[in-house]
Structures are given as structure tokens and as C-alpha cells.
Coordinates of C-alpha atoms and ligand atoms in Angstrom, one line a residue:
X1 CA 7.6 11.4 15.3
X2 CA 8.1 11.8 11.7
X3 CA 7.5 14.4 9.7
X4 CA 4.7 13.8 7.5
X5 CA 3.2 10.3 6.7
X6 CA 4.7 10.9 3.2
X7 CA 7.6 8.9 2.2
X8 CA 10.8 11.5 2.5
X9 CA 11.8 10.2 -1.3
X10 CA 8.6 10.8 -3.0
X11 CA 8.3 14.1 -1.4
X12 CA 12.1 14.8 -2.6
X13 CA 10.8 13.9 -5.9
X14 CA 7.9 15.7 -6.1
X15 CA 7.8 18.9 -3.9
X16 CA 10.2 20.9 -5.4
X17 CA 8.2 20.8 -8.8
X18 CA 4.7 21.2 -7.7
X19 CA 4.2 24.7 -8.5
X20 CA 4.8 23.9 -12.1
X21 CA 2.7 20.9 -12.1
X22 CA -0.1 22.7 -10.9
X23 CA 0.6 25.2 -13.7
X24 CA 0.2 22.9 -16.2
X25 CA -2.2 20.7 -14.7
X26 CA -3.9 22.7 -12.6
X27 CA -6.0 21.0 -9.2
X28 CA -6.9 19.0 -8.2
X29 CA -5.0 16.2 -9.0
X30 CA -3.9 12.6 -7.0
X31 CA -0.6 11.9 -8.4
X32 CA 1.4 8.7 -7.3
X33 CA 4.8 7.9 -7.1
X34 CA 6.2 4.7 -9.3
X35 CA 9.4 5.0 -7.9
X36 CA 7.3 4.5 -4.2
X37 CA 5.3 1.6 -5.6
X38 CA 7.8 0.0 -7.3
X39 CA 9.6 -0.3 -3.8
X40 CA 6.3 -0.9 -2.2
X41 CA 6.3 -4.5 -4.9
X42 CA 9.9 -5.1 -4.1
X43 CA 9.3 -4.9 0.0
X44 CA 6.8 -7.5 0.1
X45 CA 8.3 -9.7 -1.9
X46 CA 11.3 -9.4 0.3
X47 CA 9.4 -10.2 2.9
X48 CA 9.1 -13.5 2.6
X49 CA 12.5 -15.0 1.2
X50 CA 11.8 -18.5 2.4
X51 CA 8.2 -19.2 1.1
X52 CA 8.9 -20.0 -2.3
X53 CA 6.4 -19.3 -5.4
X54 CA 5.1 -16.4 -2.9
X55 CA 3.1 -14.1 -4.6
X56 CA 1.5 -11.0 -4.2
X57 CA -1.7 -10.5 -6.1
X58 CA -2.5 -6.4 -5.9
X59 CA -6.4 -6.1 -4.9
X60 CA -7.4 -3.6 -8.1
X61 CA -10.4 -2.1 -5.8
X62 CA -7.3 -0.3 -4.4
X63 CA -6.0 1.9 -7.2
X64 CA -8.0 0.6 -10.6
X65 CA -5.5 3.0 -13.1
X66 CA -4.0 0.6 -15.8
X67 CA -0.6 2.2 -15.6
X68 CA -0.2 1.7 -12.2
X69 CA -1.3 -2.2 -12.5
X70 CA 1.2 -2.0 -15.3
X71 CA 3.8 -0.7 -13.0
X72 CA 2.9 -3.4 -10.5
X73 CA 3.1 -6.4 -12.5
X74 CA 6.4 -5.3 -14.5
X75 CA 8.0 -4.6 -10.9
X76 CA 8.4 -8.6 -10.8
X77 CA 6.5 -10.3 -13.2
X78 CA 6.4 -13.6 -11.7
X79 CA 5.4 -12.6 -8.5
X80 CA 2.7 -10.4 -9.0
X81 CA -0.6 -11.1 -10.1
X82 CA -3.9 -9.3 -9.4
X83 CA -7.2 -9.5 -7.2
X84 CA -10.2 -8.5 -8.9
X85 CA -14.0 -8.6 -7.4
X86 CA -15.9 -7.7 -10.6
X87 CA -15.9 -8.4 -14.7
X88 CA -14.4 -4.6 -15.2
X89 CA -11.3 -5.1 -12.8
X90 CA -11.0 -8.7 -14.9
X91 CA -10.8 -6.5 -18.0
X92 CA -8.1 -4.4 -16.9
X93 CA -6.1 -7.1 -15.6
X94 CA -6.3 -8.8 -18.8
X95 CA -5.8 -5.9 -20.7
X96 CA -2.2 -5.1 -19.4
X97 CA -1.3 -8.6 -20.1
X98 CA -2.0 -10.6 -16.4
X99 CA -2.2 -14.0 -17.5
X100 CA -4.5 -16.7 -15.8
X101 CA -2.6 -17.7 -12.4
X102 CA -1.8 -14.0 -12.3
X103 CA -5.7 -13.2 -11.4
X104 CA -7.6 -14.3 -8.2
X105 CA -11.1 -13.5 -8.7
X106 CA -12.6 -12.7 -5.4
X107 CA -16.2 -11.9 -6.0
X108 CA -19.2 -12.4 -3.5
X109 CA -22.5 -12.4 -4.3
X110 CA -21.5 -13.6 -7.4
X111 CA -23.7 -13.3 -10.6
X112 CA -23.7 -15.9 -13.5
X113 CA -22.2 -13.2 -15.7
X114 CA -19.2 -12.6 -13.2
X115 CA -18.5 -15.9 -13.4
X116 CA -18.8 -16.3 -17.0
X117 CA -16.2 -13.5 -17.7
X118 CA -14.1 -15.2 -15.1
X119 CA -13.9 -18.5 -16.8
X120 CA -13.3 -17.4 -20.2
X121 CA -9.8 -15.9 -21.6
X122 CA -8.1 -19.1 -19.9
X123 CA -9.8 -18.5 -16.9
X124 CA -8.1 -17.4 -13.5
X125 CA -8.0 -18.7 -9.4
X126 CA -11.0 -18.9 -8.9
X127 CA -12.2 -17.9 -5.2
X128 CA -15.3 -18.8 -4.2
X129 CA -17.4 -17.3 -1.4
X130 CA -19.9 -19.8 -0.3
X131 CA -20.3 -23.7 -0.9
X132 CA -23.6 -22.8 -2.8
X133 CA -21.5 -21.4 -5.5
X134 CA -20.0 -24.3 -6.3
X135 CA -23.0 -25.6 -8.3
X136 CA -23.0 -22.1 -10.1
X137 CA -19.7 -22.2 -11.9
X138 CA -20.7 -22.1 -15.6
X139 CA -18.9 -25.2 -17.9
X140 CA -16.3 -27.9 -16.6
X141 CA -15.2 -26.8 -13.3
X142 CA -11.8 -25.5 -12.7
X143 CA -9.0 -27.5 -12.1
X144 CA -8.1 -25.5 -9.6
X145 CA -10.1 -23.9 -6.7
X146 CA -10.1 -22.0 -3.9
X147 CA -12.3 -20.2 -1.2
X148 CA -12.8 -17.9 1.1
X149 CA -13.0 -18.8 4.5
X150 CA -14.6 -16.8 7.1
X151 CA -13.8 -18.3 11.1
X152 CA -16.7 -17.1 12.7
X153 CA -16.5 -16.1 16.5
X154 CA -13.2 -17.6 16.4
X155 CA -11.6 -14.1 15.2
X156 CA -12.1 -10.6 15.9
X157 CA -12.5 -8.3 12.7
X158 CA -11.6 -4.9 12.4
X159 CA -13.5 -1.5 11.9
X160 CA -13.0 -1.8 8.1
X161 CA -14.5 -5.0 7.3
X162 CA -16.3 -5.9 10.5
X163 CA -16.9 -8.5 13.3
X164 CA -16.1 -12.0 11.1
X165 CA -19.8 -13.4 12.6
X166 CA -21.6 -10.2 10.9
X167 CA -19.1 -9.9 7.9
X168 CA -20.9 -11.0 4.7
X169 CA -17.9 -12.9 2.9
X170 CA -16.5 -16.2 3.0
X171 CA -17.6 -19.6 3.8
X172 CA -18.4 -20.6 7.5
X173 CA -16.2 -23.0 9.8
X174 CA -19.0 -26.0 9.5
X175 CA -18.8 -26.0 5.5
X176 CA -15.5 -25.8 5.0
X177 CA -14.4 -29.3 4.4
X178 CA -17.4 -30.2 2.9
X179 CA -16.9 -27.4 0.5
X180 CA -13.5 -29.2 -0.5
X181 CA -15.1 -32.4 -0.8
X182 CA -18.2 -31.0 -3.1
X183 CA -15.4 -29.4 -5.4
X184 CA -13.4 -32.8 -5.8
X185 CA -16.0 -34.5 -6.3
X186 CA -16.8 -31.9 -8.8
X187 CA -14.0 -32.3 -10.5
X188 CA -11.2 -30.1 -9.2
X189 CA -7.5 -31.8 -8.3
X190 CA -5.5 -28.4 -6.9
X191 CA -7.0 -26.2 -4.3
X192 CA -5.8 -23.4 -2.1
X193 CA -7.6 -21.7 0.6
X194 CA -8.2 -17.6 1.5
X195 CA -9.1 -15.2 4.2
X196 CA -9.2 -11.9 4.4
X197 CA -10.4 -10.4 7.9
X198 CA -9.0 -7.0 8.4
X199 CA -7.7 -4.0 6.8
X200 CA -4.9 -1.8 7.4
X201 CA -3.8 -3.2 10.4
X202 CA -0.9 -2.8 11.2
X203 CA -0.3 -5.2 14.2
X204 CA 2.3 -8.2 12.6
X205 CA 0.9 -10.4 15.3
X206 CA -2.9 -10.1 14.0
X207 CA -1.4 -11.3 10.5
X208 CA 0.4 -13.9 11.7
X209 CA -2.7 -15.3 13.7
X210 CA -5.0 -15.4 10.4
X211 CA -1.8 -17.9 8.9
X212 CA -2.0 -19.7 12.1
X213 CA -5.6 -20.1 11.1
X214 CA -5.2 -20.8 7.5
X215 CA -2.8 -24.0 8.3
X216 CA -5.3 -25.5 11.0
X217 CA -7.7 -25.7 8.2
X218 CA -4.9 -27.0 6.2
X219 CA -4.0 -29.3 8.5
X220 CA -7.9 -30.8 8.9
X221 CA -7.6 -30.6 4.9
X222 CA -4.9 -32.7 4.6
X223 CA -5.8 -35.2 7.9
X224 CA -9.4 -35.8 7.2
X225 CA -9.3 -35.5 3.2
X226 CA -6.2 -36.2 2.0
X227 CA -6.1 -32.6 0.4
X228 CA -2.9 -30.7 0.2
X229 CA -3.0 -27.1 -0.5
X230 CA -0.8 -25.4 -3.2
X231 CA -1.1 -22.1 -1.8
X232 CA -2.4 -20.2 1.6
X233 CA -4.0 -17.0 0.9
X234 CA -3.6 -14.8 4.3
X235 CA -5.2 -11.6 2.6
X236 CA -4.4 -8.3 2.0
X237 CA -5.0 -5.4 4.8
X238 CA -1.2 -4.4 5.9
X239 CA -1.9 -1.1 7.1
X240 CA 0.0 2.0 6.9
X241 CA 0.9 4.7 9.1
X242 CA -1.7 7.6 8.2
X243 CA -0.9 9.4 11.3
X244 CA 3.0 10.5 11.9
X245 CA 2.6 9.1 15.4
X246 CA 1.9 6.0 13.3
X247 CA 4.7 3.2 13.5
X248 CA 5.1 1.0 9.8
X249 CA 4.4 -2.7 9.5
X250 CA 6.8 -4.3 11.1
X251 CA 7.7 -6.4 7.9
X252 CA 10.7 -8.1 9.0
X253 CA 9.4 -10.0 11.4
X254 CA 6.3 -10.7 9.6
X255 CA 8.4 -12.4 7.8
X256 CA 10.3 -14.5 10.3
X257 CA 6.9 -15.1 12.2
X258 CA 5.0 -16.5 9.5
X259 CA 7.9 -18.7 7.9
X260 CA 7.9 -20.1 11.3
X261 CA 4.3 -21.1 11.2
X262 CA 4.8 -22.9 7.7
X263 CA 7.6 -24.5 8.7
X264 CA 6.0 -26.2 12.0
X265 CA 3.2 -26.9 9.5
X266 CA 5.5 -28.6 6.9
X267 CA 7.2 -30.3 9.6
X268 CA 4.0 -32.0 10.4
X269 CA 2.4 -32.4 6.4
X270 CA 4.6 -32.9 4.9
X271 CA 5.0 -30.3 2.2
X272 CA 4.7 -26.8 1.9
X273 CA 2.0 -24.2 0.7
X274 CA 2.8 -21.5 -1.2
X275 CA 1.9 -18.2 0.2
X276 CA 0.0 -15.1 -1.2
X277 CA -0.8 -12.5 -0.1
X278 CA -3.2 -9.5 -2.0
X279 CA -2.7 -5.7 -0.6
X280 CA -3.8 -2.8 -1.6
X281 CA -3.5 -0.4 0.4
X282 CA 0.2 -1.0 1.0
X283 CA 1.1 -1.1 -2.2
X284 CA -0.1 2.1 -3.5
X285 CA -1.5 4.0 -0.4
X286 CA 1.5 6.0 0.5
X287 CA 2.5 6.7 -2.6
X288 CA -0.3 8.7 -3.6
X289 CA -1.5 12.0 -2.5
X290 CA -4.5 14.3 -3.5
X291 CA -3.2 17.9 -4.3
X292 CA -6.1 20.6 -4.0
X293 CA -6.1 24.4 -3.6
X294 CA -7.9 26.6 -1.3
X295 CA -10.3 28.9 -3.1
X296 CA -12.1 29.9 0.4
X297 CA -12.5 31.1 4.0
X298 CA -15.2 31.4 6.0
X299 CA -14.9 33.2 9.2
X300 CA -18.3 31.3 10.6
X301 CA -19.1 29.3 14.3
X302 CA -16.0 27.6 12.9
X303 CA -12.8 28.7 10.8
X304 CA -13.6 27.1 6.9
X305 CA -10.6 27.2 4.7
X306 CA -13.0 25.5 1.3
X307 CA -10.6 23.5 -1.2
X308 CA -11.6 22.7 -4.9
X309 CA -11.6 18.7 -4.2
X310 CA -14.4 17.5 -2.3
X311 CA -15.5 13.7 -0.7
X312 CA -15.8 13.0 -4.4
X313 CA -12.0 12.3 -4.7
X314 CA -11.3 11.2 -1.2
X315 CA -14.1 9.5 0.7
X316 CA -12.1 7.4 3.9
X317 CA -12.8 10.8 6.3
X318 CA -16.9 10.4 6.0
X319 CA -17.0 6.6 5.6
X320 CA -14.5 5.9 8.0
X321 CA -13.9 8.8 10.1
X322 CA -10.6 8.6 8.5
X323 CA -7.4 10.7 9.6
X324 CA -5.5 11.8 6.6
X325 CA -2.6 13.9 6.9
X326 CA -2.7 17.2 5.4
X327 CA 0.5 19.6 4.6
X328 CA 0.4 23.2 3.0
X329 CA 2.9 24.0 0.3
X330 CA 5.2 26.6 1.1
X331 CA 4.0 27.4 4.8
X332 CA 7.1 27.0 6.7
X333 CA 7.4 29.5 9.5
X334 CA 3.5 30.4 9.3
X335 CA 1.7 30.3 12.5
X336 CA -0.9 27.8 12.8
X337 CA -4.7 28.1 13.5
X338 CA -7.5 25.5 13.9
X339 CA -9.7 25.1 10.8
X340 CA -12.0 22.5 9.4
X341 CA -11.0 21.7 5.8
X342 CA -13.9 21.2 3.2
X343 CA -15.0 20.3 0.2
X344 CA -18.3 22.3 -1.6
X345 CA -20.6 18.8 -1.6
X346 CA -23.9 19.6 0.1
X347 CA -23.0 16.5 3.1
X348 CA -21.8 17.9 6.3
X349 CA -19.2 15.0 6.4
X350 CA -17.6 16.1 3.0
X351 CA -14.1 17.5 5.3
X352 CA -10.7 16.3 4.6
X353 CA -9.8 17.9 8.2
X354 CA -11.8 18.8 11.3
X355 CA -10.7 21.4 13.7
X356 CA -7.0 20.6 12.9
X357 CA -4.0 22.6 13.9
X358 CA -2.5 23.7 10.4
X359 CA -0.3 26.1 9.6
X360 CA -2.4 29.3 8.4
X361 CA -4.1 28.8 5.4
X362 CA -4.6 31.4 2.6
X363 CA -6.9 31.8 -0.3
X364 CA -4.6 30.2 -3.6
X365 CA -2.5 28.0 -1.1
X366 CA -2.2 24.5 -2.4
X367 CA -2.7 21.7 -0.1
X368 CA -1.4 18.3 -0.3
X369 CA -3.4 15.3 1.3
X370 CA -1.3 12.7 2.4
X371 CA -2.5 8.4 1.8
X372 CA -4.4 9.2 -1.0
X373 CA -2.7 6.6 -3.3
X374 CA -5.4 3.4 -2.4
X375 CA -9.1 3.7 -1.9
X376 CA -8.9 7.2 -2.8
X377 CA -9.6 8.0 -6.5
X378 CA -11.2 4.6 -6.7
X379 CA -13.8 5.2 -4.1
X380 CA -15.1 8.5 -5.4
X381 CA -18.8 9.2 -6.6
X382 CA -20.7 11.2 -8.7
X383 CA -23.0 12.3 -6.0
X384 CA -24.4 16.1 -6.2
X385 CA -23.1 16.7 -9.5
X386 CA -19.9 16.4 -7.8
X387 CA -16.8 15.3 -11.1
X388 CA -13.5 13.1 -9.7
X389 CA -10.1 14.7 -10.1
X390 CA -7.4 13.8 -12.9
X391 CA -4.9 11.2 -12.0
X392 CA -1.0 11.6 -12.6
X393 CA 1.8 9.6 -11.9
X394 CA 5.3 10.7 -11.0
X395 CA 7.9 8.7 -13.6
X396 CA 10.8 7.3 -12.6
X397 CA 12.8 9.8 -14.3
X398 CA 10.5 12.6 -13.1
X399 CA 8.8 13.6 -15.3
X400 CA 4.4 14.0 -14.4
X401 CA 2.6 11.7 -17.1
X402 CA -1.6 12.1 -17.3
X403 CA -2.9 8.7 -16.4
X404 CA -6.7 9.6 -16.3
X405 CA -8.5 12.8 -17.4
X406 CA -10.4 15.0 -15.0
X407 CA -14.2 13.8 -15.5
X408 CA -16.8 16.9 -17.0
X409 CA -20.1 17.0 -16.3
X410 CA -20.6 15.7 -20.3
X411 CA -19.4 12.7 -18.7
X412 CA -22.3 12.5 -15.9
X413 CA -24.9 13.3 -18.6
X414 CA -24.0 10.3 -20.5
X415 CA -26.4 7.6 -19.7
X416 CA -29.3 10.1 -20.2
X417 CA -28.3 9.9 -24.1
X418 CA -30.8 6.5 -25.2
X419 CA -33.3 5.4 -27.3
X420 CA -36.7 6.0 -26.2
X421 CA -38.2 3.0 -24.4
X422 CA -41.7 3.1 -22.7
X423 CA -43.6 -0.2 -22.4
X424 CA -47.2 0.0 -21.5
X425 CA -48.9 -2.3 -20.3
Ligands
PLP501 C1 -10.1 -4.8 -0.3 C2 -9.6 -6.1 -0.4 C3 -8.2 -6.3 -0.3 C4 -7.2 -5.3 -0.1 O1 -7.3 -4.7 1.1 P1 -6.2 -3.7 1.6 O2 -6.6 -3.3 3.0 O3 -6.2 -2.5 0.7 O4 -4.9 -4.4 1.6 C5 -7.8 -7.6 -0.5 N1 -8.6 -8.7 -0.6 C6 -10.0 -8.5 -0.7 C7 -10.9 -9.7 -0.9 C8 -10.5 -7.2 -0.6 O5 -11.8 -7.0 -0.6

């Protein structure tokens, strides 16, 4: 068992200058780790030596902070791209520079001005999430598209995004083809072809079924309609060990496994697709954590230790029952003592811990919690009046740089400021 679910170098980095970050910063704060997500880039890419043009486009949803999509695509540019699901992740892609076959767009439920923003500024992949949308995209169609493919009964989901038969996304099994033929007759001459059925899993074998999967459609596509693919997309979703009992993706053979698959498939096609891949939560999950301070304890039916974040910086524990690892600064040698940890929102679920063994927690005590790095910050709300924390980032060299301000409650009153506007009919 390791230690903590925090990588050992980011914790050697950071730990032994927290006190003074909180000083100056004061909590809470997330703060992630560029060295962590640089490495995080570099892994994946390594993963898959063999697939040339691989790419890895980081699904924004994940961590939507411009310096860290900076970080991301400057790790390698040409192998690192961006998936966005809505005109504001689009913006911040293009703002830091991604160019068009840098940015999937993988909406649902698309509306006309989604796919307006998509199209213009040179456009991007386009993904599309249903054959009915095909009709929908504004001007000449692309040149090339892609889209979302959703097997049906003929895979299991996970807990995250559900049972593929009830999930919402993706086209179904008996449109598929058809939806290539409707887009070449539409006009389109390159496609590729995308999935994305389960998050943080960490099982190499699941992944490596959904690429089976992909190249059986690809194998119809290029039989029955002459259509070769330039790329495969097999998702995001590599998951990562929250727990310390939790083993890591087993990227090696990830690697080996799938390059297999492609290879049997080109053997038989006659050509290769290029594969891409979109995490988020690998990239950046580890290498973020949310650093709070206790300001209470309540002795009550339970032992409370209160902390100054709340579910409005870190929502996976009510949504998803979520275990994220939590370590006290400074405790070493303390005895422990079961507590709930919790935040002040008026929601029973808003705790970060729930009778957890934890070394004995004091009033001032600064508590780190571990994974915060993806679908943390990004997933907060303003419910209850309840503000989301600053954001920092670890540099390379070390030193803390503030990479989004601490919202106020100026910011919450903000869309009451408007012009008076009554109609009456
Ligand atoms: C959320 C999402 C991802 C990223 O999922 P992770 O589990 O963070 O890797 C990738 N693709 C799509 C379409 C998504 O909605």
C-alpha cells in the first residue's frame, strides 16, 4: 500500500512550503502540479510508440484553467489537442493558440449556435452525436467528420456514465453506417469514429475491448462502404488510483494490447488508423489537490471536524459517493479518531470524509485533499451562496503562481445588475 494517492514528487515539491503558501494565499486553495502534468502528457504519449500520428486531445470539462491547457498543449505540441463540449471550452482552446485538428468538439444535444462557433475560426473535428445532426451542421459540411458511437447492449457502462442502452450520447449500432453514408453523400471525404463508455476505469482490459469495438465498425466501414478511417477515437476515462489500495493503469500493456488490435486490423484493411485518445482525469487528476483548514469541531451524535471548503470546490463525494483521500499537514505521530469531514453548505452530503480514521484533527490544522486536480474546481456551484476557491499552480521551478482568483459574492450578484425589462401583455 502506498502512502498517499499523491504522487511522492509533487508532494516533495510542495509539502515542505505549504505553510507559507497558505500565508500568503491563505485557504482554500486547489493547486496543481505542472511538473505532474507535464509527465502525465509525456506518459500517454509514450504509451503508444507504434500508433503513429497518436494524439491525445485533453477533455477541458476536466480542468477548464487556461494555464494548465497551456501547459498541456506545449508539453508536445503535435500531439496534443483538446476536447471541448460547449462554445466557452472552444474559446479557451482557441484562445491559447489550439489550432483546428487540435480541437474535437464533442457536444450532444447540440444547439445551432454550438455549432456555429464550432465551424467558424477554421473550424475543428467535428463529432457528431446522432445521424439527425448531420442535416444541422450550419454551411458546407466539413471535410472531415466524425461521430460518436454508442454499442448498445453490446457493452457494459460504468457508474460514471451509465449502462450504454440508458446513456444519452452517441449514435446507436443500426445507424451507424448509414450515418457514414448520409455524411458522404453530404459531402465529407475523411472520417474517424469515437466512443467514450466509461470513466476512470482503471481495468486495461475494458479499454482495450472498446478498440476491439471501434475496428469492428471499422472493419463494416471499410467492407460494406469502402470508408477507411483516419483515426479511432477510444475515449478518455483512464482512471486513477484514488484509494492507496488502488493499483495505476497498467499503461504498458495498454499499450502492447491495443497495438495488437490495430495491427490484426491492418493486417486485414489494409491501412492503419490513427489513434486518439481524450482524458481528463488522468491527465490532471493526481496532480491537483484541494488545501482547506479546519475552523471547527463539533462534539455531536458524530465527531465534526468543519473545514473552510465546502461541496462547492469538490463535488465527486455527493455526486458520486466519491472516496478522496484526505491527509493532515504536520500530524505525524498524532493518534487518530473517526470523524466526518464537512463543509458549511446547508446539504447533508456536502462531506469530503465520512466516519474516516484520521489522524486527530485540531482547530487551524490544514488539510490536504488528495485527486482534486480534474472534475474538481470545474464541477463546483454556486449553490447556497456558497463562492469556489482560488486556483494555483506549482511551477516548474517552484515557485506558486495564481491562475484564477477566489470568487466574492460581488461575483454571484452579477447577473442581477440589468436593465429593467417587463413586458405586459
Ligand atoms: C468527460 C469526458 C471525457 C474525459 O473523461 P475522463 O474520465 O476525465 O478521462 C472524455 N470524453 C468525453 C466525451 C467526455 O464527456
Amino acid at each position: 500500500m502506498k502512502a498517499m494517492p499523491m504522487p511522492k514528487k509533487f508532494a516533495k515539491r510542495f509539502l515542505p512550503q505549504l505553510s507559507e503558501i497558505v500565508a500568503h494565499f491563505g485557504t482554500p486553495f486547489h493547486i496543481y502540479d505542472e511538473v505532474g502534468i507535464r509527465s502525465a502528457c509525456l506518459s500517454l504519449i509514450g504509451t503508444f510508440p507504434f500508433c503513429p500520428g497518436f494524439r491525445e486531445f485533453f477533455a477541458v470539462k476536466a480542468c477548464p484553467n487556461p494555464r494548465i491547457m497551456e501547459i498541456i498543449l506545449s508539453t508536445t505540441q503535435e500531439l496534443l489537442g483538446f476536447d471541448c463540449s460547449s462554445i466557452p471550452e472552444l474559446q479557451l482552446a482557441r484562445q491559447i493558440g489550439a489550432r483546428p485538428e487540435q480541437i474535437m468538439f464533442t457536444s450532444n444535444n447540440t444547439s445551432h449556435e454550438e455549432f456555429v462557433e464550432a465551424m467558424a475560426y477554421g473550424g475543428c473535428i467535428l463529432n457528431l452525436d446522432d445521424i439527425t445532426l448531420i442535416d444541422k451542421v450550419p454551411g458546407n459540411f466539413p471535410d472531415l467528420i466524425c461521430f460518436r458511437y454508442n454499442p448498445g447492449d453490446r457493452r457494459t457502462g460504468n457508474m460514471i456514465i451509465g449502462n450504454p442502452l440508458e446513456a444519452k450520447y452517441g449514435v446507436k449500432h443500426e445507424q451507424i453506417l448509414v450515418a457514414y453514408e448520409k455524411a458522404r453523400r453530404k459531402g465529407a471525404t475523411r472520417f474517424g469514429l469515437h466512443t467514450m463508455l466509461a470513466s476512470n476505469e482503471r481495468n486495461v482490459h475494458y479499454h482495450v475491448a472498446t478498440v476491439k469495438m471501434l475496428l469492428k465498425i471499422a472493419e463494416a466501414l471499410h467492407r460494406d462502404l469502402d470508408i477507411d478511417l483516419e483515426f479511432i477515437n477510444m475515449g478518455g476515462g483512464l482512471g486513477i488510483p484514488y484509494h492507496p489500495r488502488d493499483a495505476s493503469v497498467d499503461l504498458f500493456t495498454l499499450g502492447q494490447k491495443v497495438t495488437q488490435e490495430i495491427i490484426r486490423f491492418t493486417e486485414y484493411a489494409g491501412y492503419i488508423p490513427k489513434l486518439y485518445m481524450e482524458n481528463g482525469r488522468y491527465v490532471t487528476g493526481p496532480h491537483g489537490v484541494l488545501v482547506t483548514k479546519c475552523i471547527n469541531q463539533k462534539h455531536g451524535y458524530r465527531e465534526y471536524r468543519g473545514v473552510d471548503a465546502c461541496m462547492s470546490a469538490l463535488m465527486r463525494p455527493a455526486i458520486y459517493n466519491a472516496y478522496h483521500h484526505i491527509t493532515v499537514h504536520g500530524s505525524r505521530g498524532r493518534r487518530s479518531a473517526v470523524v466526518d469531514v464537512v463543509g458549511s453548505l446547508c446539504e447533508n452530503n456536502d462531506k469530503f470524509a465520512i466516519q474516516r480514521k484520521l489522524p486527530v484533527i485540531r482547530e487551524g490544522d490544514i488539510l490536504l485533499i488528495h485527486d482534486a486536480g480534474a472534475h474538481g474546481y470545474a464541477m463546483g456551484f454556486n449553490y447556497n451562496g456558497r463562492v469556489r476557491p482560488q486556483e494555483l499552480l506549482l511551477r516548474e521551478d517552484g515557485s506558486v503562481e495564481l491562475i484564477r482568483r477566489a470568487e466574492t459574492a460581488e461575483d454571484l450578484f452579477r447577473t442581477l445588475q440589468f436593465e429593467p425589462n417587463i413586458l405586459s401583455v
